[in-house]
Amino acid sequence: MITVNPDGKIMVRRCLVTLRPFRLFVLGIGLFSLCFLMTSLGGQLSARRPGDSPFTIRTEVMGGPESRGVLRKMSDLLELMAKRMDTLARLENSSELHRAAGNGHFAVDRSPAGAGLMERIQAIAQNVSDIAVKVDQILRHSLLLHSKVSEGRRDQCEAPSDPKFPDCSGKVEGRPPDTLSWGPQGPQGHACRVAQRGCLWGWRWLPGPGWPSPQWMRARWTSDPCYAFFGVDGTECSFLIYLSEVEWFCPPLPWRNQTATQRAPKPLPKVQAVFRSNLSHLLELMGSGKESLIFMKKRTKRLTAQWALAAQRLAQKLGGVRRDQKQILVHIGFLTEESGDVFSPRVLKGGPLGEMVQWADILAALYVLGHGLRITVSLKELQSNLGVPPGRGSCPLTVPLPFDLVYTDYHGLQQMKQHMGLSFKKYRCRIRVIDTFGTEPAYNHEEYATLHGYRTNWGYWNLNPKQFMTMFPHTPDNSFMGFVSEELNETEKQLIKGGKASNMAVVYGKEASIWKGKEKFLSILNKYMEIHGTVYYESQRPPEVPAFVKNHGLLPQPEFQQLLRKAKLFIGFGFPYEGPAPLEAIANGCVFLQSRFSPPHSSLNHEFFRGKPTSREVFSQHPYAENFIGKPHVWTVDYNNSEEFEAAIKAIMRTQVDPYLPYEYTCEGMLERIHAYIQHQDFCTAPGPAPPGARAPQSPFILAPNATHLEWARNASLAAGAWPPAHSLRAWLAAAGRACTDACLDHGLICEPSFFPFLNSQDAFRKLQVPCDSTESGMNHLYPAFGQPGQECFLQKEPLLFSCAGSSTKYRRLCPCRDFRKGQVALCRACL
């Protein structure tokens, strides 16, 4: 203790001087250790059931050896620190006495300060040691009382034998769930060293631990703090209470107070959704701090007027139709730090922006439609909004999911599965996955994908295939979400037509690698047109871009639009696939020229598609532009044929086109589509299909007058709750080797997978006059189908495998088709 004297200030200063850096480091270690001790002990003391008071300590949770071990280790550590500090202090004081002997610089005065510090550390160590002894006594007393209580209820804490809960005593049987891990992987998805040839960074599947059971929990209940949060303390009773009241594997225990069990809150009264035209609040919800979010907000702000006009038009079209407001969580998983957030750093360097364009438009559409939005781009925000219990995600959510719908991507889907426990299985029907390239049913069904070689890093979630939402209408098995392009009014269209330069071309590609090896095509194009590029560079011109190309560098979106409005031609060299830029160019009056792929690109022959959950064959860089727009706006030629390429350039220069934008890529078209999905798609309560071979009391089909296909009988009752309406169904027997997607397009229709259950019967084959010598049911994504040779008919056994995609020369597939609205292939004429 420092006495009051004239040299008081000097003594304080000397005491501070004695705290050399090493002493400060050791003292910091001690304080950190104490904080760690209190955190570790406090985390166990605070474990409580949801119904307990936050101030009630549950001593039975403290019964494990962890608490006593932590206290003993911390006490030993502090005692060791004190001994070493004492030795260091003596050595340091001795050396300083020798150095100060010549000038008498208060070396002796430093000794009391070092001694005071030592006394304090020794006192802390003694206090911790005393605390350890006292807590150990409390724990032993607690365990003694708890063992007596458990002994009295031993007969009540045995796993009950109830046929309604067959998995209560042994849930570990069967194949455990898998987890998705990010890291280096080989060609088959196996883990490998980064230095190994053929290793790429990506997702790979790891076997999971299995679902909880009393046996599993006895060995694993300490592996995740969430079990202690729900009151699990290592006893059989706590296991069964958890499995009956938190999860649903065991029946309620008769001696438990059932009225105390937390009940689900009553649903809030439904509120009518009202169209919004002011998007300022949406911009606040989107947040900031990431370049990707800044890009998305700029796009949304630029399109505000078009969204407002589209909302007004759709409101008039719908009239007085009531729309219930949905509470929607939007979790953009690929922007989270946990997934790497590889897009944000590349926004300003020419990286792909298609995903961010789509997400910005999805947010705008949901908000304009009048629904309640919550947006997350971090794992911490996701956990908070879902109600995830503290821990590693093994336990269900603490409260019922407060969202009617959840929009996310594959990264977010995996994050939700890891942190929702069994609640993921309960609520996954509410999830909508934004999936750029689509997921076909054969890859989505876990068992089937594993057995038949369709397993990839991104598939087999066992969702309804319609829950996957794509950027373009690749396959009707998924829902077409899309995005929007800026729509021009008539005045703007006339100005563009008058300001076009007939000999100006813009190359599709912002990364220099896209230009590599394209000198031959560019030299031919340069004979007829002035070539412009928008390739990103920092200091010097990329060497891949020829000198005769005028490179503008990476342009902001408004300036890029102005460049397209002057150009005659927008030319692609095969990559990137299916981006938004060609639609923007066509909307601004450009002709889009692209390469035809022969053979078509797919997961079998092209690295880009390898591992993606689709067997789709891509015949050009932008199949939608080729198939749904076509000439004169879109030209697809063989770039390996120089004469064909040059002839196309000459013909395009003579062609006059007006700006064109398909309705489904306008703001109104996207609002119309998402409105229909939200109002009609229900994957939680939708009735399951009839068993294979089951026959309705009265067949709803009749053979068409020309005897080529089946139609829904006019006097047949419509299937309750079916969407699209069943009366739009038309069914054909496709040719051998023909997919249902192509078979329906041949008749100007769209394949509709939700109609498959109506056709999955012997009656459908009989009405089509198909000679079935026998009929079998099985799991195959090509069923229902007629097998040749053999005259055998096959019905689908697994509803999740109904698929428009896929073909085989062994089968003639039975295909359900429907009509569609002009410019809106996702909706039938009666779907709105």
mmCIF file of C-alpha atoms in Angstrom, residues 293-622:
data_model
loop_
_atom_site.group_PDB
_atom_site.id
_atom_site.type_symbol
_atom_site.label_atom_id
_atom_site.label_comp_id
_atom_site.label_asym_id
_atom_site.label_seq_id
_atom_site.Cartn_x
_atom_site.Cartn_y
_atom_site.Cartn_z
ATOM 1 C CA LEU A 293 -24.690 -5.672 -51.989
ATOM 2 C CA ILE A 294 -23.717 -2.249 -53.348
ATOM 3 C CA PHE A 295 -24.099 -3.588 -56.895
ATOM 4 C CA MET A 296 -27.503 -5.095 -56.092
ATOM 5 C CA LYS A 297 -28.763 -1.905 -54.446
ATOM 6 C CA LYS A 298 -27.682 0.235 -57.419
ATOM 7 C CA ARG A 299 -29.540 -2.085 -59.769
ATOM 8 C CA THR A 300 -32.692 -2.039 -57.642
ATOM 9 C CA LYS A 301 -32.623 1.739 -57.368
ATOM 10 C CA ARG A 302 -32.165 2.119 -61.129
ATOM 11 C CA LEU A 303 -35.205 -0.090 -61.854
ATOM 12 C CA THR A 304 -37.513 1.422 -59.221
ATOM 13 C CA ALA A 305 -39.716 3.241 -61.723
ATOM 14 C CA GLN A 306 -40.157 0.120 -63.841
ATOM 15 C CA TRP A 307 -41.081 -1.987 -60.800
ATOM 16 C CA ALA A 308 -43.676 0.591 -59.766
ATOM 17 C CA LEU A 309 -45.264 0.661 -63.231
ATOM 18 C CA ALA A 310 -45.277 -3.152 -63.386
ATOM 19 C CA ALA A 311 -47.001 -3.361 -59.992
ATOM 20 C CA GLN A 312 -49.706 -1.009 -61.202
ATOM 21 C CA ARG A 313 -50.320 -3.103 -64.330
ATOM 22 C CA LEU A 314 -50.448 -6.410 -62.443
ATOM 23 C CA ALA A 315 -52.807 -4.971 -59.827
ATOM 24 C CA GLN A 316 -55.224 -4.036 -62.618
ATOM 25 C CA LYS A 317 -54.912 -7.480 -64.166
ATOM 26 C CA LEU A 318 -55.611 -9.306 -60.878
ATOM 27 C CA GLY A 319 -58.531 -7.077 -60.006
ATOM 28 C CA GLY A 320 -59.832 -7.766 -56.498
ATOM 29 C CA VAL A 321 -58.045 -11.082 -55.969
ATOM 30 C CA ARG A 322 -57.055 -11.337 -52.305
ATOM 31 C CA ARG A 323 -53.379 -11.990 -51.699
ATOM 32 C CA ASP A 324 -52.259 -13.019 -48.221
ATOM 33 C CA GLN A 325 -49.040 -11.424 -47.046
ATOM 34 C CA LYS A 326 -46.301 -13.983 -46.461
ATOM 35 C CA GLN A 327 -43.423 -13.660 -44.044
ATOM 36 C CA ILE A 328 -40.329 -14.469 -46.079
ATOM 37 C CA LEU A 329 -36.720 -15.032 -45.093
ATOM 38 C CA VAL A 330 -34.162 -14.482 -47.855
ATOM 39 C CA HIS A 331 -30.749 -15.942 -47.012
ATOM 40 C CA ILE A 332 -28.116 -15.403 -49.728
ATOM 41 C CA GLY A 333 -25.696 -18.150 -48.763
ATOM 42 C CA PHE A 334 -23.002 -17.550 -51.378
ATOM 43 C CA LEU A 335 -22.406 -14.057 -49.936
ATOM 44 C CA THR A 336 -21.639 -15.348 -46.417
ATOM 45 C CA GLU A 337 -18.073 -15.405 -45.164
ATOM 46 C CA GLU A 338 -18.486 -19.100 -44.275
ATOM 47 C CA SER A 339 -19.026 -19.973 -47.961
ATOM 48 C CA GLY A 340 -16.032 -17.895 -49.055
ATOM 49 C CA ASP A 341 -17.996 -14.973 -50.558
ATOM 50 C CA VAL A 342 -16.004 -15.352 -53.763
ATOM 51 C CA PHE A 343 -18.284 -12.998 -55.699
ATOM 52 C CA SER A 344 -17.924 -9.757 -53.741
ATOM 53 C CA PRO A 345 -14.189 -9.240 -54.434
ATOM 54 C CA ARG A 346 -14.798 -9.872 -58.153
ATOM 55 C CA VAL A 347 -17.645 -7.399 -58.647
ATOM 56 C CA LEU A 348 -15.223 -4.627 -59.544
ATOM 57 C CA LYS A 349 -12.921 -6.910 -61.544
ATOM 58 C CA GLY A 350 -15.218 -8.236 -64.239
ATOM 59 C CA GLY A 351 -16.430 -11.282 -62.348
ATOM 60 C CA PRO A 352 -19.772 -12.972 -63.088
ATOM 61 C CA LEU A 353 -22.722 -10.861 -61.988
ATOM 62 C CA GLY A 354 -25.599 -13.054 -63.190
ATOM 63 C CA GLU A 355 -26.367 -14.446 -59.727
ATOM 64 C CA MET A 356 -26.405 -10.990 -58.150
ATOM 65 C CA VAL A 357 -28.622 -9.637 -60.932
ATOM 66 C CA GLN A 358 -31.096 -12.419 -60.226
ATOM 67 C CA TRP A 359 -31.013 -12.010 -56.435
ATOM 68 C CA ALA A 360 -31.520 -8.241 -56.702
ATOM 69 C CA ASP A 361 -34.591 -8.798 -58.874
ATOM 70 C CA ILE A 362 -35.969 -11.522 -56.587
ATOM 71 C CA LEU A 363 -35.755 -9.191 -53.590
ATOM 72 C CA ALA A 364 -37.412 -6.399 -55.529
ATOM 73 C CA ALA A 365 -40.236 -8.633 -56.777
ATOM 74 C CA LEU A 366 -41.010 -10.066 -53.325
ATOM 75 C CA TYR A 367 -41.012 -6.590 -51.793
ATOM 76 C CA VAL A 368 -43.130 -5.005 -54.541
ATOM 77 C CA LEU A 369 -45.690 -7.804 -54.183
ATOM 78 C CA GLY A 370 -46.193 -6.626 -50.599
ATOM 79 C CA HIS A 371 -44.702 -9.467 -48.564
ATOM 80 C CA GLY A 372 -42.746 -9.159 -45.320
ATOM 81 C CA LEU A 373 -39.015 -9.609 -45.904
ATOM 82 C CA ARG A 374 -36.027 -10.453 -43.728
ATOM 83 C CA ILE A 375 -32.667 -10.529 -45.538
ATOM 84 C CA THR A 376 -29.518 -12.219 -44.213
ATOM 85 C CA VAL A 377 -26.033 -12.504 -45.693
ATOM 86 C CA SER A 378 -24.224 -13.941 -42.662
ATOM 87 C CA LEU A 379 -24.474 -17.163 -40.693
ATOM 88 C CA LYS A 380 -24.948 -15.270 -37.425
ATOM 89 C CA GLU A 381 -27.971 -13.417 -38.838
ATOM 90 C CA LEU A 382 -29.399 -16.683 -40.151
ATOM 91 C CA GLN A 383 -29.114 -18.371 -36.750
ATOM 92 C CA SER A 384 -30.751 -15.423 -35.022
ATOM 93 C CA ASN A 385 -33.706 -15.297 -37.416
ATOM 94 C CA LEU A 386 -34.289 -19.051 -37.331
ATOM 95 C CA GLY A 387 -34.106 -19.368 -33.539
ATOM 96 C CA VAL A 388 -31.137 -21.752 -33.544
ATOM 97 C CA PRO A 389 -30.194 -22.981 -30.030
ATOM 98 C CA PRO A 390 -26.618 -22.327 -28.862
ATOM 99 C CA GLY A 391 -24.230 -24.996 -30.053
ATOM 100 C CA ARG A 392 -23.256 -26.714 -33.265
ATOM 101 C CA GLY A 393 -26.690 -27.247 -34.782
ATOM 102 C CA SER A 394 -27.582 -30.753 -33.605
ATOM 103 C CA CYS A 395 -30.836 -29.697 -31.916
ATOM 104 C CA PRO A 396 -34.138 -28.464 -33.388
ATOM 105 C CA LEU A 397 -35.114 -24.798 -33.384
ATOM 106 C CA THR A 398 -36.191 -23.302 -30.060
ATOM 107 C CA VAL A 399 -39.404 -21.860 -31.540
ATOM 108 C CA PRO A 400 -41.609 -22.687 -34.547
ATOM 109 C CA LEU A 401 -40.224 -21.270 -37.782
ATOM 110 C CA PRO A 402 -41.687 -17.746 -38.068
ATOM 111 C CA PHE A 403 -41.431 -17.643 -41.882
ATOM 112 C CA ASP A 404 -43.899 -18.954 -44.438
ATOM 113 C CA LEU A 405 -41.205 -19.173 -47.111
ATOM 114 C CA VAL A 406 -37.406 -19.227 -47.155
ATOM 115 C CA TYR A 407 -35.498 -18.309 -50.327
ATOM 116 C CA THR A 408 -31.864 -19.399 -50.362
ATOM 117 C CA ASP A 409 -29.228 -21.081 -52.551
ATOM 118 C CA TYR A 410 -27.251 -24.308 -52.255
ATOM 119 C CA HIS A 411 -24.768 -22.742 -49.823
ATOM 120 C CA GLY A 412 -27.588 -21.456 -47.639
ATOM 121 C CA LEU A 413 -29.413 -24.790 -47.880
ATOM 122 C CA GLN A 414 -26.398 -26.591 -46.431
ATOM 123 C CA GLN A 415 -26.002 -23.963 -43.692
ATOM 124 C CA MET A 416 -29.651 -24.359 -42.715
ATOM 125 C CA LYS A 417 -29.347 -28.140 -42.556
ATOM 126 C CA GLN A 418 -26.266 -27.900 -40.340
ATOM 127 C CA HIS A 419 -27.893 -25.533 -37.831
ATOM 128 C CA MET A 420 -31.560 -26.542 -37.717
ATOM 129 C CA GLY A 421 -31.243 -30.144 -36.543
ATOM 130 C CA LEU A 422 -34.406 -32.153 -37.186
ATOM 131 C CA SER A 423 -36.295 -28.905 -37.781
ATOM 132 C CA PHE A 424 -34.737 -28.851 -41.246
ATOM 133 C CA LYS A 425 -36.664 -31.987 -42.170
ATOM 134 C CA LYS A 426 -39.831 -30.507 -40.694
ATOM 135 C CA TYR A 427 -39.643 -27.152 -42.488
ATOM 136 C CA ARG A 428 -37.806 -27.962 -45.707
ATOM 137 C CA CYS A 429 -41.079 -27.886 -47.635
ATOM 138 C CA ARG A 430 -41.058 -24.089 -47.137
ATOM 139 C CA ILE A 431 -37.652 -23.652 -48.763
ATOM 140 C CA ARG A 432 -37.156 -22.328 -52.291
ATOM 141 C CA VAL A 433 -33.666 -22.873 -53.714
ATOM 142 C CA ILE A 434 -32.350 -20.383 -56.276
ATOM 143 C CA ASP A 435 -30.453 -22.771 -58.520
ATOM 144 C CA THR A 436 -28.842 -21.235 -61.620
ATOM 145 C CA PHE A 437 -28.552 -24.386 -63.730
ATOM 146 C CA GLY A 438 -31.300 -26.536 -62.228
ATOM 147 C CA THR A 439 -31.528 -29.898 -60.432
ATOM 148 C CA GLU A 440 -33.170 -32.808 -62.187
ATOM 149 C CA PRO A 441 -35.179 -35.401 -60.198
ATOM 150 C CA ALA A 442 -32.669 -38.205 -60.833
ATOM 151 C CA TYR A 443 -30.023 -36.156 -59.004
ATOM 152 C CA ASN A 444 -32.394 -34.901 -56.302
ATOM 153 C CA HIS A 445 -33.497 -38.309 -54.943
ATOM 154 C CA GLU A 446 -30.785 -39.461 -52.537
ATOM 155 C CA GLU A 447 -31.217 -43.226 -52.745
ATOM 156 C CA TYR A 448 -31.749 -43.277 -56.488
ATOM 157 C CA ALA A 449 -28.830 -40.936 -57.184
ATOM 158 C CA THR A 450 -26.511 -43.076 -55.073
ATOM 159 C CA LEU A 451 -27.537 -46.372 -56.660
ATOM 160 C CA HIS A 452 -27.544 -45.202 -60.282
ATOM 161 C CA GLY A 453 -24.531 -42.890 -60.499
ATOM 162 C CA TYR A 454 -26.350 -39.542 -60.384
ATOM 163 C CA ARG A 455 -24.801 -38.450 -57.105
ATOM 164 C CA THR A 456 -23.019 -35.074 -57.270
ATOM 165 C CA ASN A 457 -21.796 -32.474 -54.786
ATOM 166 C CA TRP A 458 -24.965 -30.424 -55.268
ATOM 167 C CA GLY A 459 -27.799 -32.908 -55.512
ATOM 168 C CA TYR A 460 -29.942 -35.391 -53.566
ATOM 169 C CA TRP A 461 -31.797 -33.160 -51.095
ATOM 170 C CA ASN A 462 -35.067 -35.078 -51.530
ATOM 171 C CA LEU A 463 -36.983 -31.861 -52.123
ATOM 172 C CA ASN A 464 -39.873 -31.513 -54.497
ATOM 173 C CA PRO A 465 -38.040 -30.689 -57.757
ATOM 174 C CA LYS A 466 -40.307 -27.646 -58.174
ATOM 175 C CA GLN A 467 -38.640 -26.135 -55.088
ATOM 176 C CA PHE A 468 -35.537 -25.497 -57.214
ATOM 177 C CA MET A 469 -35.889 -22.199 -59.101
ATOM 178 C CA THR A 470 -33.762 -21.511 -62.161
ATOM 179 C CA MET A 471 -32.492 -18.474 -64.053
ATOM 180 C CA PHE A 472 -33.828 -19.760 -67.386
ATOM 181 C CA PRO A 473 -36.540 -22.369 -68.149
ATOM 182 C CA HIS A 474 -34.080 -25.254 -68.534
ATOM 183 C CA THR A 475 -36.402 -28.059 -67.498
ATOM 184 C CA PRO A 476 -40.053 -27.905 -66.381
ATOM 185 C CA ASP A 477 -39.101 -30.198 -63.488
ATOM 186 C CA ASN A 478 -37.919 -27.045 -61.722
ATOM 187 C CA SER A 479 -39.688 -23.701 -61.325
ATOM 188 C CA PHE A 480 -38.513 -20.933 -63.624
ATOM 189 C CA MET A 481 -37.632 -17.910 -61.473
ATOM 190 C CA GLY A 482 -35.744 -15.714 -63.960
ATOM 191 C CA PHE A 483 -34.726 -12.049 -63.658
ATOM 192 C CA VAL A 484 -35.564 -8.817 -65.499
ATOM 193 C CA SER A 485 -34.032 -6.680 -68.220
ATOM 194 C CA GLU A 486 -34.660 -2.979 -68.548
ATOM 195 C CA GLU A 487 -37.706 -2.302 -70.689
ATOM 196 C CA LEU A 488 -37.713 0.563 -73.177
ATOM 197 C CA ASN A 489 -40.674 2.772 -73.998
ATOM 198 C CA GLU A 490 -41.613 3.577 -77.594
ATOM 199 C CA THR A 491 -39.717 6.873 -77.631
ATOM 200 C CA GLU A 492 -36.509 5.193 -76.464
ATOM 201 C CA LYS A 493 -36.931 2.434 -79.046
ATOM 202 C CA GLN A 494 -37.199 4.986 -81.883
ATOM 203 C CA LEU A 495 -34.116 6.834 -80.660
ATOM 204 C CA ILE A 496 -32.141 3.601 -80.568
ATOM 205 C CA LYS A 497 -33.171 2.646 -84.105
ATOM 206 C CA GLY A 498 -32.064 6.042 -85.377
ATOM 207 C CA GLY A 499 -28.739 6.003 -83.515
ATOM 208 C CA LYS A 500 -27.484 2.533 -84.457
ATOM 209 C CA ALA A 501 -24.061 2.183 -86.059
ATOM 210 C CA SER A 502 -24.349 -0.521 -88.714
ATOM 211 C CA ASN A 503 -20.695 -1.536 -88.423
ATOM 212 C CA MET A 504 -20.192 -1.660 -84.632
ATOM 213 C CA ALA A 505 -19.866 -4.882 -82.619
ATOM 214 C CA VAL A 506 -19.478 -5.500 -78.876
ATOM 215 C CA VAL A 507 -17.880 -8.713 -77.611
ATOM 216 C CA TYR A 508 -19.599 -10.617 -74.786
ATOM 217 C CA GLY A 509 -16.913 -11.201 -72.150
ATOM 218 C CA LYS A 510 -15.396 -9.086 -69.367
ATOM 219 C CA GLU A 511 -12.567 -11.494 -68.495
ATOM 220 C CA ALA A 512 -9.446 -11.663 -70.643
ATOM 221 C CA SER A 513 -9.419 -15.481 -70.631
ATOM 222 C CA ILE A 514 -12.580 -15.526 -72.776
ATOM 223 C CA TRP A 515 -10.670 -13.818 -75.627
ATOM 224 C CA LYS A 516 -7.828 -16.320 -75.645
ATOM 225 C CA GLY A 517 -7.611 -18.296 -78.916
ATOM 226 C CA LYS A 518 -10.290 -16.200 -80.679
ATOM 227 C CA GLU A 519 -7.960 -14.248 -82.975
ATOM 228 C CA LYS A 520 -9.260 -16.007 -86.098
ATOM 229 C CA PHE A 521 -12.895 -14.999 -85.551
ATOM 230 C CA LEU A 522 -11.943 -11.497 -84.468
ATOM 231 C CA SER A 523 -9.852 -10.909 -87.585
ATOM 232 C CA ILE A 524 -12.804 -11.921 -89.810
ATOM 233 C CA LEU A 525 -15.174 -9.709 -87.831
ATOM 234 C CA ASN A 526 -12.681 -6.823 -87.998
ATOM 235 C CA LYS A 527 -12.948 -6.759 -91.796
ATOM 236 C CA TYR A 528 -16.578 -5.651 -91.525
ATOM 237 C CA MET A 529 -17.079 -4.050 -88.121
ATOM 238 C CA GLU A 530 -15.442 -1.897 -85.503
ATOM 239 C CA ILE A 531 -14.970 -4.140 -82.451
ATOM 240 C CA HIS A 532 -15.463 -2.933 -78.882
ATOM 241 C CA GLY A 533 -14.678 -4.766 -75.640
ATOM 242 C CA THR A 534 -15.325 -4.264 -71.937
ATOM 243 C CA VAL A 535 -12.443 -6.315 -70.513
ATOM 244 C CA TYR A 536 -11.290 -5.515 -66.998
ATOM 245 C CA TYR A 537 -7.684 -4.432 -66.447
ATOM 246 C CA GLU A 538 -5.813 -2.552 -63.722
ATOM 247 C CA SER A 539 -2.712 -0.973 -65.233
ATOM 248 C CA GLN A 540 -1.990 -2.318 -68.703
ATOM 249 C CA ARG A 541 -4.043 -3.651 -71.584
ATOM 250 C CA PRO A 542 -4.671 -7.430 -71.429
ATOM 251 C CA PRO A 543 -2.490 -9.174 -74.038
ATOM 252 C CA GLU A 544 -5.388 -11.493 -75.011
ATOM 253 C CA VAL A 545 -7.292 -8.538 -76.493
ATOM 254 C CA PRO A 546 -6.016 -7.704 -80.025
ATOM 255 C CA ALA A 547 -4.743 -4.190 -80.716
ATOM 256 C CA PHE A 548 -7.522 -3.458 -83.234
ATOM 257 C CA VAL A 549 -10.173 -3.864 -80.501
ATOM 258 C CA LYS A 550 -11.276 -0.712 -78.689
ATOM 259 C CA ASN A 551 -11.372 -1.819 -75.056
ATOM 260 C CA HIS A 552 -13.407 0.386 -72.706
ATOM 261 C CA GLY A 553 -12.458 -1.516 -69.568
ATOM 262 C CA LEU A 554 -15.097 -2.575 -67.083
ATOM 263 C CA LEU A 555 -18.095 -0.255 -67.509
ATOM 264 C CA PRO A 556 -20.834 0.601 -65.007
ATOM 265 C CA GLN A 557 -24.215 -0.764 -66.040
ATOM 266 C CA PRO A 558 -25.656 2.546 -67.390
ATOM 267 C CA GLU A 559 -22.586 3.120 -69.580
ATOM 268 C CA PHE A 560 -22.669 -0.473 -70.803
ATOM 269 C CA GLN A 561 -26.312 0.029 -71.773
ATOM 270 C CA GLN A 562 -25.382 3.095 -73.799
ATOM 271 C CA LEU A 563 -22.685 1.106 -75.603
ATOM 272 C CA LEU A 564 -25.227 -1.577 -76.525
ATOM 273 C CA ARG A 565 -27.665 1.040 -77.817
ATOM 274 C CA LYS A 566 -25.095 2.167 -80.394
ATOM 275 C CA ALA A 567 -23.912 -1.306 -81.440
ATOM 276 C CA LYS A 568 -25.315 -3.424 -84.255
ATOM 277 C CA LEU A 569 -23.943 -6.775 -83.068
ATOM 278 C CA PHE A 570 -23.361 -8.449 -79.715
ATOM 279 C CA ILE A 571 -21.132 -11.485 -80.233
ATOM 280 C CA GLY A 572 -20.377 -14.369 -77.870
ATOM 281 C CA PHE A 573 -17.441 -16.784 -78.047
ATOM 282 C CA GLY A 574 -18.975 -19.718 -76.133
ATOM 283 C CA PHE A 575 -18.597 -18.535 -72.538
ATOM 284 C CA PRO A 576 -20.091 -17.492 -70.136
ATOM 285 C CA TYR A 577 -23.133 -19.736 -70.455
ATOM 286 C CA GLU A 578 -26.653 -18.372 -70.180
ATOM 287 C CA GLY A 579 -25.998 -14.974 -68.625
ATOM 288 C CA PRO A 580 -28.290 -11.922 -68.613
ATOM 289 C CA ALA A 581 -26.153 -9.848 -71.024
ATOM 290 C CA PRO A 582 -27.509 -11.307 -74.327
ATOM 291 C CA LEU A 583 -31.095 -10.462 -73.284
ATOM 292 C CA GLU A 584 -29.985 -6.929 -72.385
ATOM 293 C CA ALA A 585 -28.311 -6.589 -75.791
ATOM 294 C CA ILE A 586 -31.393 -7.839 -77.671
ATOM 295 C CA ALA A 587 -33.575 -5.481 -75.610
ATOM 296 C CA ASN A 588 -31.335 -2.620 -76.768
ATOM 297 C CA GLY A 589 -31.692 -3.472 -80.443
ATOM 298 C CA CYS A 590 -28.589 -5.646 -80.977
ATOM 299 C CA VAL A 591 -28.388 -8.881 -82.920
ATOM 300 C CA PHE A 592 -26.844 -11.658 -80.812
ATOM 301 C CA LEU A 593 -24.424 -13.982 -82.624
ATOM 302 C CA GLN A 594 -23.338 -17.154 -80.822
ATOM 303 C CA SER A 595 -21.547 -20.429 -81.426
ATOM 304 C CA ARG A 596 -23.254 -23.766 -82.046
ATOM 305 C CA PHE A 597 -21.753 -26.622 -80.021
ATOM 306 C CA SER A 598 -21.139 -29.904 -81.800
ATOM 307 C CA PRO A 599 -21.167 -32.188 -79.912
ATOM 308 C CA PRO A 600 -23.350 -30.465 -77.301
ATOM 309 C CA HIS A 601 -21.732 -29.557 -73.985
ATOM 310 C CA SER A 602 -22.765 -31.553 -70.922
ATOM 311 C CA SER A 603 -21.399 -33.022 -67.709
ATOM 312 C CA LEU A 604 -19.987 -35.894 -69.760
ATOM 313 C CA ASN A 605 -17.602 -33.858 -71.913
ATOM 314 C CA HIS A 606 -17.165 -30.391 -70.388
ATOM 315 C CA GLU A 607 -15.496 -29.411 -67.135
ATOM 316 C CA PHE A 608 -17.849 -26.508 -66.440
ATOM 317 C CA PHE A 609 -20.909 -28.782 -66.219
ATOM 318 C CA ARG A 610 -19.157 -31.659 -64.460
ATOM 319 C CA GLY A 611 -20.617 -32.193 -61.003
ATOM 320 C CA LYS A 612 -23.754 -30.148 -61.630
ATOM 321 C CA PRO A 613 -27.008 -32.034 -60.884
ATOM 322 C CA THR A 614 -28.267 -32.097 -64.462
ATOM 323 C CA SER A 615 -27.745 -34.235 -67.555
ATOM 324 C CA ARG A 616 -28.896 -31.423 -69.852
ATOM 325 C CA GLU A 617 -27.134 -31.064 -73.181
ATOM 326 C CA VAL A 618 -26.320 -27.485 -74.209
ATOM 327 C CA PHE A 619 -26.242 -26.941 -77.957
ATOM 328 C CA SER A 620 -25.206 -23.252 -77.843
ATOM 329 C CA GLN A 621 -23.889 -20.608 -75.495
ATOM 330 C CA HIS A 622 -27.398 -19.346 -74.727
#
